[in-house]
Amino acid sequence: MTRHFARPVGITATGQYYPERRVTNDDLSMVMATNDEWIRTRTGIGSRHWVEKGQGASDLGVPALQMALDQRGMMADELEVIIVATVTPDTFFPATACRIQDAVGAKNAFGFDLSAACSGFLYALTSGAALVASGAYSKVAVVGVDVMSSIMNMEDRATGVLFGDGAGAVILEPVEEGLGIIDFEHRIDGSGGCILHMPAGGSRKPASHETVDAKEHFIHQSGSEVFKFAVREMAEGSRAMLDRNGFLPADLKLFVPHQANLRIMDAAAKRLELPNDRMVVNIDRYANTTAATIPTALHQAKGEGRMEKGDLVLLSAFGAGLTWGTILLRWAY
Ligand code: UT7
């Protein structure tokens, strides 16, 4: 069974923003027991960008969305919806979507935040596209943004080297027949929640001196468990998506996987029997930016002339929840 929208919806512009401060593996080796060689060979990461103290998710999301609006030649007040995928919002409430709406001047929009960790951008893309396909809306912004440095335990070298901060944004609009999102599949499995989570700070365990002392406001991860789940779901989900639409891996112009570990991405590409030059990689420069990995990778691939109107593109992500998903589309411009 395939899933498709009654009306074609596609991405019509992209934007991105990374904070200025670039942190190399060598920089990290000064503050924790790690080294460039371990990080590069085990993860593919060479550097990442981190915010300065006081900067929040909206500070990254606003310039990314503004870039997408400028690229499309669209005024902010034309936007009808802003969906922000993030697990590191400026505050629990108001939603980061509200801050971004106010800062860009999208005075005719409604919006909300969506929490699905590294799968967040794909969930938000499908949700936004469904609003356009319904006929009720025609100009929707989807922002994937995370400030992972705000929830990283710098005393834990197993997670402290993995993440970066960044934002990507896209505009979704009706597109001509044959372009845009072709098919999508999303899943959650809450039984795996404990292998990647932030234990405290929510209603179940509100912030207290004890939770701070126990470092429960940071990412807790069983790396090898997440690794196995990621390789399996990314490879099988991608393959199944192509199969059920009658495509071969060779038909793909680009494979845009979530950027969590180059070894996970390579394993998925290998199982797809995909030539290496078809996969978009930015983890080497930006690390894992959670909800921002896929929209920034799309922005960069388009900017480098790696995809044209009509090209077949496969997006695949996995993350905390557990969450995962795949979207197949034909690039619309
Ligand atoms: O989008 C979020 C989703 N998260 C992920 O996708 C993470 C998936 N998992 C992974 O990417 C990998 O499991 C890691 C990169 C987190 C870890 O790689 P690994 O190959 O699974 O290493 P490991 O955890 O088995 O650790 C191997 C060794 C250990 O030392 P011993 O016990 O063998 O002496 C670790 O203590 O590497 C050590 N180690 C490090 N050494 C230097 C762990 N982190 C580091 C480090 N620098 N940063």
XYZ file of C-alpha atoms and ligand atoms in Angstrom:
381
model
C 0.000 0.000 0.000
C 1.268 3.467 -0.786
C 0.203 6.708 0.895
C -0.325 9.740 -1.221
C -1.983 13.127 -1.078
C -5.085 13.871 -3.110
C -3.347 16.988 -4.462
C 0.375 17.330 -5.280
C 2.389 19.182 -2.635
C 6.097 19.955 -2.812
C 8.973 21.914 -1.367
C 9.345 25.205 -3.236
C 12.227 26.830 -1.295
C 14.808 26.016 1.371
C 16.945 27.886 3.910
C 19.417 27.132 6.661
C 21.315 28.711 9.528
C 24.149 27.563 11.771
C 25.501 29.569 14.692
C 28.923 31.108 14.108
C 30.949 29.252 16.738
C 32.656 26.253 15.120
C 33.966 23.564 17.470
C 36.445 21.011 16.105
C 37.212 17.544 17.446
C 40.561 18.878 18.586
C 38.747 21.575 20.589
C 36.739 18.835 22.329
C 39.849 16.815 23.089
C 40.914 19.732 25.317
C 37.827 19.357 27.539
C 37.118 15.599 27.545
C 38.947 12.302 27.045
C 38.504 11.986 23.300
C 40.443 12.577 20.107
C 39.918 13.490 16.465
C 40.753 10.015 15.201
C 38.152 8.255 17.415
C 35.399 10.739 16.560
C 36.085 10.673 12.807
C 36.376 6.907 12.457
C 33.438 6.041 14.766
C 31.045 8.797 13.652
C 32.302 10.674 10.558
C 32.125 13.976 12.464
C 34.920 16.540 12.017
C 33.375 19.662 13.534
C 30.070 21.130 14.677
C 28.595 24.579 15.363
C 27.318 25.565 18.800
C 25.359 28.598 19.972
C 26.659 31.218 22.336
C 25.087 31.325 25.782
C 21.672 32.977 25.627
C 20.850 31.923 22.048
C 17.836 29.657 21.637
C 16.215 27.611 18.900
C 14.246 30.544 17.513
C 17.477 32.509 16.994
C 18.503 29.814 14.494
C 15.046 29.125 13.074
C 14.295 32.751 12.196
C 17.220 33.307 9.761
C 16.688 29.844 8.238
C 13.016 30.596 7.550
C 13.823 34.104 6.318
C 16.314 32.605 3.847
C 13.650 30.239 2.493
C 11.121 33.094 2.178
C 13.676 35.262 0.349
C 14.578 32.410 -1.989
C 10.888 31.986 -2.855
C 10.264 35.734 -3.068
C 7.481 35.315 -0.518
C 6.525 37.887 2.107
C 6.263 36.589 5.675
C 2.657 37.755 5.950
C 1.707 35.381 3.109
C 2.543 32.377 5.308
C -0.491 30.579 6.703
C 1.147 27.898 8.873
C 4.510 27.503 10.646
C 5.379 24.047 11.989
C 8.563 23.844 14.033
C 10.119 20.428 14.644
C 12.329 20.601 17.734
C 13.147 18.887 21.017
C 15.084 21.899 22.260
C 12.473 24.699 22.139
C 13.348 28.123 23.547
C 10.848 27.355 26.340
C 8.175 24.688 26.973
C 5.704 27.433 26.225
C 5.140 29.621 24.359
C 5.991 27.329 21.456
C 9.069 28.201 19.419
C 6.701 28.513 16.424
C 5.190 31.576 18.163
C 8.590 33.202 18.603
C 9.569 32.514 15.004
C 6.192 33.785 13.741
C 6.619 37.018 15.643
C 10.250 37.574 14.636
C 9.707 37.022 10.900
C 6.441 38.992 10.920
C 4.160 36.164 9.747
C 1.126 37.977 11.074
C -1.457 35.848 9.256
C -0.115 32.433 10.310
C -0.934 29.903 12.975
C 1.594 27.340 14.047
C 2.856 24.849 16.561
C 5.867 22.850 17.680
C 6.166 19.159 16.923
C 8.277 16.827 19.060
C 9.690 13.770 17.317
C 13.437 14.243 17.867
C 15.506 13.308 14.825
C 12.411 12.249 12.865
C 10.756 15.579 13.637
C 11.415 17.257 10.319
C 9.923 14.380 8.333
C 6.835 14.206 10.573
C 6.448 17.982 10.223
C 6.899 17.807 6.453
C 4.130 15.229 6.105
C 1.878 17.138 8.538
C 2.411 20.426 6.709
C 1.921 18.788 3.326
C -1.365 17.264 4.534
C -2.623 20.761 5.403
C -1.784 21.929 1.880
C -3.243 18.789 0.277
C -6.480 19.316 2.211
C -7.019 22.477 0.225
C -7.357 24.565 3.377
C -3.848 26.079 3.192
C -1.424 26.807 0.378
C 1.663 28.362 2.007
C 3.162 26.371 4.864
C 6.603 26.724 6.444
C 8.335 23.774 8.084
C 11.346 24.512 10.275
C 13.625 21.815 11.739
C 15.779 23.295 14.486
C 17.699 22.045 17.490
C 20.150 23.462 19.984
C 21.570 20.148 21.103
C 24.429 21.854 22.951
C 21.825 22.963 25.520
C 21.114 19.361 26.589
C 24.536 17.754 26.241
C 26.513 16.442 29.189
C 30.066 17.529 28.497
C 31.272 15.012 31.066
C 29.901 12.174 28.921
C 32.238 11.679 25.977
C 29.926 9.108 24.400
C 27.284 11.776 23.675
C 29.226 15.041 24.075
C 30.962 14.682 20.707
C 27.932 13.695 18.621
C 25.686 16.720 18.320
C 25.599 20.189 16.787
C 23.206 23.153 16.642
C 21.462 24.303 13.478
C 18.239 25.056 11.629
C 16.771 24.244 8.235
C 13.524 25.521 6.761
C 11.366 24.737 3.740
C 8.247 26.206 2.164
C 5.485 23.784 1.098
C 3.019 24.720 -1.620
C 0.754 23.061 -4.205
C 2.882 21.966 -7.164
C 2.190 20.638 -10.635
C 1.011 17.048 -11.132
C 3.846 14.504 -10.989
C 6.041 16.600 -8.664
C 6.334 16.820 -4.884
C 5.704 14.144 -2.264
C 4.987 10.744 -3.824
C 4.710 8.480 -0.769
C 5.531 8.459 2.942
C 5.608 6.133 5.930
C 6.051 7.087 9.585
C 6.135 4.968 12.716
C 6.628 5.256 16.469
C 7.497 2.579 19.021
C 7.332 3.926 22.559
C 8.609 0.668 24.014
C 12.108 1.767 22.937
C 11.866 5.168 24.601
C 14.436 4.423 27.284
C 17.374 3.942 24.883
C 17.450 7.642 23.962
C 15.823 10.206 26.224
C 16.067 13.143 28.613
C 14.851 11.741 31.945
C 13.730 14.909 33.760
C 12.245 18.333 33.230
C 8.757 17.271 32.184
C 5.620 16.699 34.259
C 6.647 13.208 35.367
C 9.872 14.448 36.903
C 9.921 18.229 37.180
C 13.219 20.043 37.555
C 14.598 19.951 41.098
C 17.991 20.209 42.728
C 18.097 16.401 42.692
C 17.421 16.115 38.951
C 20.069 18.714 38.213
C 22.594 16.982 40.472
C 21.810 13.650 38.781
C 22.344 15.244 35.332
C 18.875 14.203 34.248
C 18.354 17.240 32.019
C 20.855 15.899 29.515
C 20.683 13.323 26.704
C 20.923 9.750 27.935
C 21.637 7.224 25.223
C 22.464 3.541 24.767
C 24.576 4.143 21.672
C 24.856 0.588 20.416
C 21.090 -0.084 20.824
C 20.245 3.056 18.864
C 22.856 2.089 16.276
C 21.296 -1.333 15.622
C 17.754 0.058 15.436
C 18.888 2.841 13.094
C 20.713 0.628 10.617
C 17.786 -1.812 10.474
C 14.984 0.729 10.083
C 16.794 3.121 7.771
C 17.822 0.367 5.365
C 14.576 -1.642 5.476
C 12.307 1.412 5.419
C 14.128 2.942 2.467
C 14.139 -0.294 0.507
C 10.445 -0.919 1.208
C 9.549 2.606 0.115
C 11.281 2.132 -3.243
C 9.860 -1.363 -3.746
C 6.262 -0.406 -3.116
C 6.513 2.431 -5.652
C 8.186 0.281 -8.297
C 11.536 2.107 -8.205
C 15.083 0.741 -8.085
C 17.831 2.369 -6.002
C 19.455 3.439 -9.280
C 16.371 5.582 -10.007
C 17.225 7.787 -7.021
C 19.032 11.041 -7.725
C 19.682 11.597 -4.038
C 19.321 9.731 -0.763
C 19.093 12.196 2.134
C 19.404 10.298 5.410
C 19.318 11.689 8.941
C 22.915 12.492 9.856
C 23.588 10.713 13.177
C 26.583 8.563 12.326
C 28.305 8.129 8.949
C 28.581 4.397 9.619
C 24.787 4.142 9.951
C 24.328 6.140 6.742
C 26.912 4.061 4.852
C 25.305 0.828 6.039
C 21.902 1.989 4.777
C 23.387 3.101 1.435
C 25.189 -0.219 1.097
C 22.040 -2.247 1.752
C 20.309 -0.086 -0.852
C 23.237 -0.785 -3.206
C 23.411 2.937 -3.770
C 26.511 4.544 -5.317
C 28.257 6.764 -2.735
C 27.807 9.975 -4.724
C 23.996 9.668 -4.417
C 24.013 10.163 -0.644
C 24.008 13.670 0.848
C 26.438 14.039 3.771
C 26.901 17.046 6.042
C 27.635 15.286 9.347
C 31.374 15.830 8.737
C 30.971 19.619 9.147
C 27.886 19.968 11.338
C 27.500 16.721 13.371
C 24.010 15.547 14.350
C 21.713 18.581 14.461
C 18.618 16.410 15.191
C 15.581 17.988 13.435
C 17.837 20.151 11.261
C 19.893 17.453 9.529
C 17.546 16.774 6.606
C 16.356 20.308 5.722
C 19.941 21.614 5.844
C 21.141 18.684 3.712
C 18.386 19.469 1.165
C 19.338 23.144 1.143
C 23.005 22.312 0.597
C 22.345 19.688 -2.102
C 20.139 22.101 -4.060
C 22.703 24.890 -3.628
C 25.441 22.623 -4.980
C 23.342 21.809 -8.055
C 22.923 18.163 -7.068
C 19.177 18.024 -7.794
C 16.885 19.483 -10.410
C 13.145 19.663 -10.969
C 11.729 16.152 -11.356
C 14.599 14.314 -9.636
C 13.654 11.396 -7.380
C 14.775 12.003 -3.774
C 14.438 9.717 -0.743
C 14.439 11.113 2.811
C 14.929 8.771 5.767
C 15.172 9.450 9.496
C 15.116 7.733 12.888
C 15.332 9.044 16.416
C 14.225 9.136 20.013
C 10.741 7.869 20.764
C 11.503 5.621 19.080
C 10.465 7.361 15.883
C 11.301 6.750 12.252
C 10.080 7.527 8.784
C 10.707 7.770 5.056
C 9.454 10.198 2.425
C 9.814 9.761 -1.333
C 9.442 12.834 -3.512
C 10.133 14.381 -6.872
C 11.963 17.663 -6.416
C 9.630 20.447 -7.503
C 11.944 23.240 -8.770
O 20.050 11.007 16.246
C 20.398 10.450 17.491
C 20.543 9.040 17.335
N 21.754 8.564 17.943
C 22.551 7.769 17.244
O 22.337 7.518 16.078
C 23.716 7.142 17.945
C 23.945 5.748 17.404
N 25.115 5.171 17.998
C 26.361 5.540 17.636
O 26.520 6.398 16.782
C 27.516 4.836 18.253
O 27.053 3.775 19.066
C 28.429 5.777 19.105
C 29.165 6.741 18.209
C 27.582 6.554 20.112
C 29.458 4.945 19.838
O 30.210 4.192 18.911
P 30.524 2.649 19.181
O 31.335 2.179 18.073
O 29.192 1.998 19.422
O 31.397 2.726 20.472
P 31.127 2.106 21.918
O 30.022 2.836 22.608
O 31.005 0.623 21.777
O 32.483 2.457 22.644
C 33.715 1.889 22.205
C 34.818 2.471 23.061
C 34.528 2.440 24.559
O 35.733 2.155 25.228
P 36.043 0.663 25.780
O 34.916 0.362 26.713
O 36.050 -0.226 24.563
O 37.370 0.836 26.436
C 34.097 3.830 24.861
O 34.348 4.196 26.199
O 35.003 3.847 22.733
C 34.968 4.630 23.927
N 34.435 5.952 23.611
C 35.201 6.978 23.223
N 36.527 7.089 23.066
C 36.988 8.275 22.644
C 33.146 6.338 23.632
N 33.062 7.631 23.267
C 34.326 8.039 23.008
C 34.875 9.270 22.594
N 36.205 9.341 22.422
N 34.118 10.351 22.341
